[in-house]
mmCIF file with all atom_site columns, C-alpha atoms in Angstrom:
data_model
loop_
_atom_site.group_PDB
_atom_site.id
_atom_site.type_symbol
_atom_site.label_atom_id
_atom_site.label_alt_id
_atom_site.label_comp_id
_atom_site.label_asym_id
_atom_site.label_entity_id
_atom_site.label_seq_id
_atom_site.pdbx_PDB_ins_code
_atom_site.Cartn_x
_atom_site.Cartn_y
_atom_site.Cartn_z
_atom_site.occupancy
_atom_site.B_iso_or_equiv
_atom_site.pdbx_formal_charge
_atom_site.auth_seq_id
_atom_site.auth_comp_id
_atom_site.auth_asym_id
_atom_site.auth_atom_id
_atom_site.pdbx_PDB_model_num
ATOM 1   C CA . MET A 1 1   ? 110.213 108.708 98.893  1.00 0.00 ? 1   MET A CA 1
ATOM 2   C CA . GLU A 1 2   ? 111.233 105.375 100.312 1.00 0.00 ? 2   GLU A CA 1
ATOM 3   C CA . ASP A 1 3   ? 112.958 104.531 103.579 1.00 0.00 ? 3   ASP A CA 1
ATOM 4   C CA . GLU A 1 4   ? 114.438 101.228 102.333 1.00 0.00 ? 4   GLU A CA 1
ATOM 5   C CA . ALA A 1 5   ? 117.681 102.208 100.581 1.00 0.00 ? 5   ALA A CA 1
ATOM 6   C CA . GLY A 1 6   ? 117.707 99.203  98.234  1.00 0.00 ? 6   GLY A CA 1
ATOM 7   C CA . VAL A 1 7   ? 114.175 99.796  96.959  1.00 0.00 ? 7   VAL A CA 1
ATOM 8   C CA . ARG A 1 8   ? 114.828 103.545 96.655  1.00 0.00 ? 8   ARG A CA 1
ATOM 9   C CA . GLU A 1 9   ? 118.068 103.040 94.696  1.00 0.00 ? 9   GLU A CA 1
ATOM 10  C CA . LEU A 1 10  ? 116.564 100.434 92.379  1.00 0.00 ? 10  LEU A CA 1
ATOM 11  C CA . ALA A 1 11  ? 113.559 102.628 91.587  1.00 0.00 ? 11  ALA A CA 1
ATOM 12  C CA . ARG A 1 12  ? 115.792 105.687 91.056  1.00 0.00 ? 12  ARG A CA 1
ATOM 13  C CA . GLU A 1 13  ? 118.098 103.797 88.690  1.00 0.00 ? 13  GLU A CA 1
ATOM 14  C CA . TYR A 1 14  ? 115.177 102.461 86.666  1.00 0.00 ? 14  TYR A CA 1
ATOM 15  C CA . LEU A 1 15  ? 113.468 105.845 86.486  1.00 0.00 ? 15  LEU A CA 1
ATOM 16  C CA . GLU A 1 16  ? 116.632 107.660 85.439  1.00 0.00 ? 16  GLU A CA 1
ATOM 17  C CA . THR A 1 17  ? 117.487 105.102 82.743  1.00 0.00 ? 17  THR A CA 1
ATOM 18  C CA . SER A 1 18  ? 113.893 105.497 81.496  1.00 0.00 ? 18  SER A CA 1
ATOM 19  C CA . GLY A 1 19  ? 114.447 109.236 81.073  1.00 0.00 ? 19  GLY A CA 1
ATOM 20  C CA . TYR A 1 20  ? 112.814 110.556 84.234  1.00 0.00 ? 20  TYR A CA 1
ATOM 21  C CA . THR A 1 21  ? 114.438 113.168 86.467  1.00 0.00 ? 21  THR A CA 1
ATOM 22  C CA . VAL A 1 22  ? 114.364 111.915 90.055  1.00 0.00 ? 22  VAL A CA 1
ATOM 23  C CA . LEU A 1 23  ? 114.416 113.869 93.304  1.00 0.00 ? 23  LEU A CA 1
ATOM 24  C CA . GLU A 1 24  ? 115.242 111.247 95.915  1.00 0.00 ? 24  GLU A CA 1
ATOM 25  C CA . ALA A 1 25  ? 114.292 111.386 99.602  1.00 0.00 ? 25  ALA A CA 1
ATOM 26  C CA . ARG A 1 26  ? 114.766 108.845 102.372 1.00 0.00 ? 26  ARG A CA 1
ATOM 27  C CA . ASP A 1 27  ? 112.057 110.253 104.649 1.00 0.00 ? 27  ASP A CA 1
ATOM 28  C CA . GLY A 1 28  ? 109.025 112.508 104.661 1.00 0.00 ? 28  GLY A CA 1
ATOM 29  C CA . HIS A 1 29  ? 110.803 115.554 106.029 1.00 0.00 ? 29  HIS A CA 1
ATOM 30  C CA . ALA A 1 30  ? 113.437 115.427 103.276 1.00 0.00 ? 30  ALA A CA 1
ATOM 31  C CA . ALA A 1 31  ? 110.685 114.956 100.665 1.00 0.00 ? 31  ALA A CA 1
ATOM 32  C CA . LEU A 1 32  ? 108.805 118.013 101.949 1.00 0.00 ? 32  LEU A CA 1
ATOM 33  C CA . GLU A 1 33  ? 111.979 120.091 101.793 1.00 0.00 ? 33  GLU A CA 1
ATOM 34  C CA . LEU A 1 34  ? 112.629 118.959 98.214  1.00 0.00 ? 34  LEU A CA 1
ATOM 35  C CA . ALA A 1 35  ? 109.041 119.682 97.164  1.00 0.00 ? 35  ALA A CA 1
ATOM 36  C CA . ALA A 1 36  ? 109.229 123.190 98.612  1.00 0.00 ? 36  ALA A CA 1
ATOM 37  C CA . ALA A 1 37  ? 112.720 124.038 97.347  1.00 0.00 ? 37  ALA A CA 1
ATOM 38  C CA . HIS A 1 38  ? 112.695 122.568 93.820  1.00 0.00 ? 38  HIS A CA 1
ATOM 39  C CA . ALA A 1 39  ? 112.315 125.342 91.235  1.00 0.00 ? 39  ALA A CA 1
ATOM 40  C CA . GLY A 1 40  ? 110.881 123.181 88.450  1.00 0.00 ? 40  GLY A CA 1
ATOM 41  C CA . THR A 1 41  ? 107.716 121.183 88.028  1.00 0.00 ? 41  THR A CA 1
ATOM 42  C CA . ILE A 1 42  ? 107.316 117.959 89.979  1.00 0.00 ? 42  ILE A CA 1
ATOM 43  C CA . HIS A 1 43  ? 104.880 115.718 88.136  1.00 0.00 ? 43  HIS A CA 1
ATOM 44  C CA . LEU A 1 44  ? 104.714 112.770 90.532  1.00 0.00 ? 44  LEU A CA 1
ATOM 45  C CA . LEU A 1 45  ? 105.276 111.867 94.156  1.00 0.00 ? 45  LEU A CA 1
ATOM 46  C CA . MET A 1 46  ? 106.093 108.177 94.496  1.00 0.00 ? 46  MET A CA 1
ATOM 47  C CA . THR A 1 47  ? 105.959 107.265 98.173  1.00 0.00 ? 47  THR A CA 1
ATOM 48  C CA . ASP A 1 48  ? 105.796 104.268 100.437 1.00 0.00 ? 48  ASP A CA 1
ATOM 49  C CA . VAL A 1 49  ? 102.547 104.165 102.413 1.00 0.00 ? 49  VAL A CA 1
ATOM 50  C CA . VAL A 1 50  ? 103.873 103.031 105.788 1.00 0.00 ? 50  VAL A CA 1
ATOM 51  C CA . MET A 1 51  ? 106.829 105.159 106.846 1.00 0.00 ? 51  MET A CA 1
ATOM 52  C CA . PRO A 1 52  ? 108.437 106.110 110.137 1.00 0.00 ? 52  PRO A CA 1
ATOM 53  C CA . GLY A 1 53  ? 107.566 109.674 111.088 1.00 0.00 ? 53  GLY A CA 1
ATOM 54  C CA . ILE A 1 54  ? 105.382 111.101 108.333 1.00 0.00 ? 54  ILE A CA 1
ATOM 55  C CA . SER A 1 55  ? 103.206 108.466 106.631 1.00 0.00 ? 55  SER A CA 1
ATOM 56  C CA . GLY A 1 56  ? 102.916 108.390 102.864 1.00 0.00 ? 56  GLY A CA 1
ATOM 57  C CA . ARG A 1 57  ? 99.330  109.634 103.056 1.00 0.00 ? 57  ARG A CA 1
ATOM 58  C CA . GLU A 1 58  ? 100.255 112.560 105.302 1.00 0.00 ? 58  GLU A CA 1
ATOM 59  C CA . LEU A 1 59  ? 103.224 113.378 103.077 1.00 0.00 ? 59  LEU A CA 1
ATOM 60  C CA . ALA A 1 60  ? 100.993 113.371 99.984  1.00 0.00 ? 60  ALA A CA 1
ATOM 61  C CA . GLN A 1 61  ? 98.450  115.653 101.670 1.00 0.00 ? 61  GLN A CA 1
ATOM 62  C CA . ARG A 1 62  ? 101.188 118.111 102.640 1.00 0.00 ? 62  ARG A CA 1
ATOM 63  C CA . VAL A 1 63  ? 102.924 118.043 99.241  1.00 0.00 ? 63  VAL A CA 1
ATOM 64  C CA . VAL A 1 64  ? 99.608  118.630 97.423  1.00 0.00 ? 64  VAL A CA 1
ATOM 65  C CA . LYS A 1 65  ? 99.244  121.876 99.402  1.00 0.00 ? 65  LYS A CA 1
ATOM 66  C CA . ILE A 1 66  ? 102.610 123.038 97.996  1.00 0.00 ? 66  ILE A CA 1
ATOM 67  C CA . ARG A 1 67  ? 102.143 121.517 94.523  1.00 0.00 ? 67  ARG A CA 1
ATOM 68  C CA . PRO A 1 68  ? 98.430  121.108 93.788  1.00 0.00 ? 68  PRO A CA 1
ATOM 69  C CA . ASP A 1 69  ? 98.934  119.536 90.328  1.00 0.00 ? 69  ASP A CA 1
ATOM 70  C CA . ILE A 1 70  ? 101.198 116.721 91.528  1.00 0.00 ? 70  ILE A CA 1
ATOM 71  C CA . LYS A 1 71  ? 100.087 113.129 91.029  1.00 0.00 ? 71  LYS A CA 1
ATOM 72  C CA . ILE A 1 72  ? 100.596 110.516 93.742  1.00 0.00 ? 72  ILE A CA 1
ATOM 73  C CA . LEU A 1 73  ? 101.749 106.920 93.383  1.00 0.00 ? 73  LEU A CA 1
ATOM 74  C CA . TYR A 1 74  ? 101.798 104.939 96.616  1.00 0.00 ? 74  TYR A CA 1
ATOM 75  C CA . MET A 1 75  ? 103.905 101.814 97.171  1.00 0.00 ? 75  MET A CA 1
ATOM 76  C CA . SER A 1 76  ? 103.285 99.196  99.829  1.00 0.00 ? 76  SER A CA 1
ATOM 77  C CA . GLY A 1 77  ? 104.080 95.648  100.808 1.00 0.00 ? 77  GLY A CA 1
ATOM 78  C CA . TYR A 1 78  ? 100.519 95.408  102.145 1.00 0.00 ? 78  TYR A CA 1
ATOM 79  C CA . THR A 1 79  ? 97.637  94.484  99.846  1.00 0.00 ? 79  THR A CA 1
ATOM 80  C CA . ASP A 1 80  ? 95.461  97.280  98.521  1.00 0.00 ? 80  ASP A CA 1
ATOM 81  C CA . GLN A 1 81  ? 92.423  95.824  100.338 1.00 0.00 ? 81  GLN A CA 1
ATOM 82  C CA . ALA A 1 82  ? 94.281  95.907  103.670 1.00 0.00 ? 82  ALA A CA 1
ATOM 83  C CA . ILE A 1 83  ? 95.444  99.483  103.092 1.00 0.00 ? 83  ILE A CA 1
ATOM 84  C CA . VAL A 1 84  ? 91.964  100.760 102.162 1.00 0.00 ? 84  VAL A CA 1
ATOM 85  C CA . HIS A 1 85  ? 90.175  98.615  104.791 1.00 0.00 ? 85  HIS A CA 1
ATOM 86  C CA . GLN A 1 86  ? 92.386  100.020 107.563 1.00 0.00 ? 86  GLN A CA 1
ATOM 87  C CA . GLY A 1 87  ? 91.633  103.562 106.369 1.00 0.00 ? 87  GLY A CA 1
ATOM 88  C CA . ILE A 1 88  ? 95.286  104.201 105.537 1.00 0.00 ? 88  ILE A CA 1
ATOM 89  C CA . LEU A 1 89  ? 94.445  105.276 101.954 1.00 0.00 ? 89  LEU A CA 1
ATOM 90  C CA . GLU A 1 90  ? 91.340  106.350 100.098 1.00 0.00 ? 90  GLU A CA 1
ATOM 91  C CA . GLY A 1 91  ? 89.785  103.823 97.738  1.00 0.00 ? 91  GLY A CA 1
ATOM 92  C CA . ASP A 1 92  ? 90.770  105.801 94.627  1.00 0.00 ? 92  ASP A CA 1
ATOM 93  C CA . ALA A 1 93  ? 94.481  105.957 95.526  1.00 0.00 ? 93  ALA A CA 1
ATOM 94  C CA . VAL A 1 94  ? 96.898  104.455 92.982  1.00 0.00 ? 94  VAL A CA 1
ATOM 95  C CA . LEU A 1 95  ? 98.881  101.723 94.731  1.00 0.00 ? 95  LEU A CA 1
ATOM 96  C CA . LEU A 1 96  ? 101.912 99.805  93.483  1.00 0.00 ? 96  LEU A CA 1
ATOM 97  C CA . GLN A 1 97  ? 102.305 96.507  95.309  1.00 0.00 ? 97  GLN A CA 1
ATOM 98  C CA . LYS A 1 98  ? 105.841 95.707  96.569  1.00 0.00 ? 98  LYS A CA 1
ATOM 99  C CA . PRO A 1 99  ? 107.829 93.877  95.487  1.00 0.00 ? 99  PRO A CA 1
ATOM 100 C CA . PHE A 1 100 ? 107.278 95.131  91.960  1.00 0.00 ? 100 PHE A CA 1
ATOM 101 C CA . SER A 1 101 ? 108.965 94.526  88.643  1.00 0.00 ? 101 SER A CA 1
ATOM 102 C CA . MET A 1 102 ? 110.290 97.297  86.461  1.00 0.00 ? 102 MET A CA 1
ATOM 103 C CA . ALA A 1 103 ? 107.584 96.447  83.893  1.00 0.00 ? 103 ALA A CA 1
ATOM 104 C CA . THR A 1 104 ? 104.888 96.887  86.540  1.00 0.00 ? 104 THR A CA 1
ATOM 105 C CA . LEU A 1 105 ? 106.404 100.202 87.638  1.00 0.00 ? 105 LEU A CA 1
ATOM 106 C CA . ALA A 1 106 ? 106.505 101.397 84.014  1.00 0.00 ? 106 ALA A CA 1
ATOM 107 C CA . THR A 1 107 ? 102.837 100.471 83.526  1.00 0.00 ? 107 THR A CA 1
ATOM 108 C CA . LYS A 1 108 ? 101.750 102.283 86.711  1.00 0.00 ? 108 LYS A CA 1
ATOM 109 C CA . LEU A 1 109 ? 103.773 105.376 85.768  1.00 0.00 ? 109 LEU A CA 1
ATOM 110 C CA . ARG A 1 110 ? 102.182 105.536 82.313  1.00 0.00 ? 110 ARG A CA 1
ATOM 111 C CA . GLU A 1 111 ? 98.758  104.993 83.868  1.00 0.00 ? 111 GLU A CA 1
ATOM 112 C CA . ILE A 1 112 ? 99.069  107.774 86.422  1.00 0.00 ? 112 ILE A CA 1
ATOM 113 C CA . LEU A 1 113 ? 101.016 110.306 84.351  1.00 0.00 ? 113 LEU A CA 1
ATOM 114 C CA . THR A 1 114 ? 98.635  110.105 81.388  1.00 0.00 ? 114 THR A CA 1
ATOM 115 C CA . ALA A 1 115 ? 95.425  110.091 83.454  1.00 0.00 ? 115 ALA A CA 1
ATOM 116 C CA . GLU A 1 116 ? 93.137  113.083 83.106  1.00 0.00 ? 116 GLU A CA 1
ATOM 117 C CA . PRO A 1 117 ? 92.964  115.302 86.210  1.00 0.00 ? 117 PRO A CA 1
ATOM 118 C CA . VAL A 1 118 ? 89.961  114.776 88.474  1.00 0.00 ? 118 VAL A CA 1
ATOM 119 C CA . TYR A 1 119 ? 88.396  117.986 89.790  1.00 0.00 ? 119 TYR A CA 1
#
């Protein structure tokens, strides 16, 4: 979920060429609808942190209620210290700093998708 069309399209193209199936949303409301309506498994929510309307954190909290096993990858142009210091995200959140390279995205995806669940 990303409100900037260029970033969203670039990430989608990379993910699809890497073999991932992508459900694309331009805002939080569309992402919630997709999460509720999609019949299959959704392994990961990749969302910008600062969004108009529903923030990335709020979106993640709402999607987890629908899909408790989903993993969350946040993206932001702000530093991780600024995001955590301002209370926008928890300290254990996985954050991908924008702008990011495709190699960095691939590394973060492997990291989060292969991580053991925390209960």
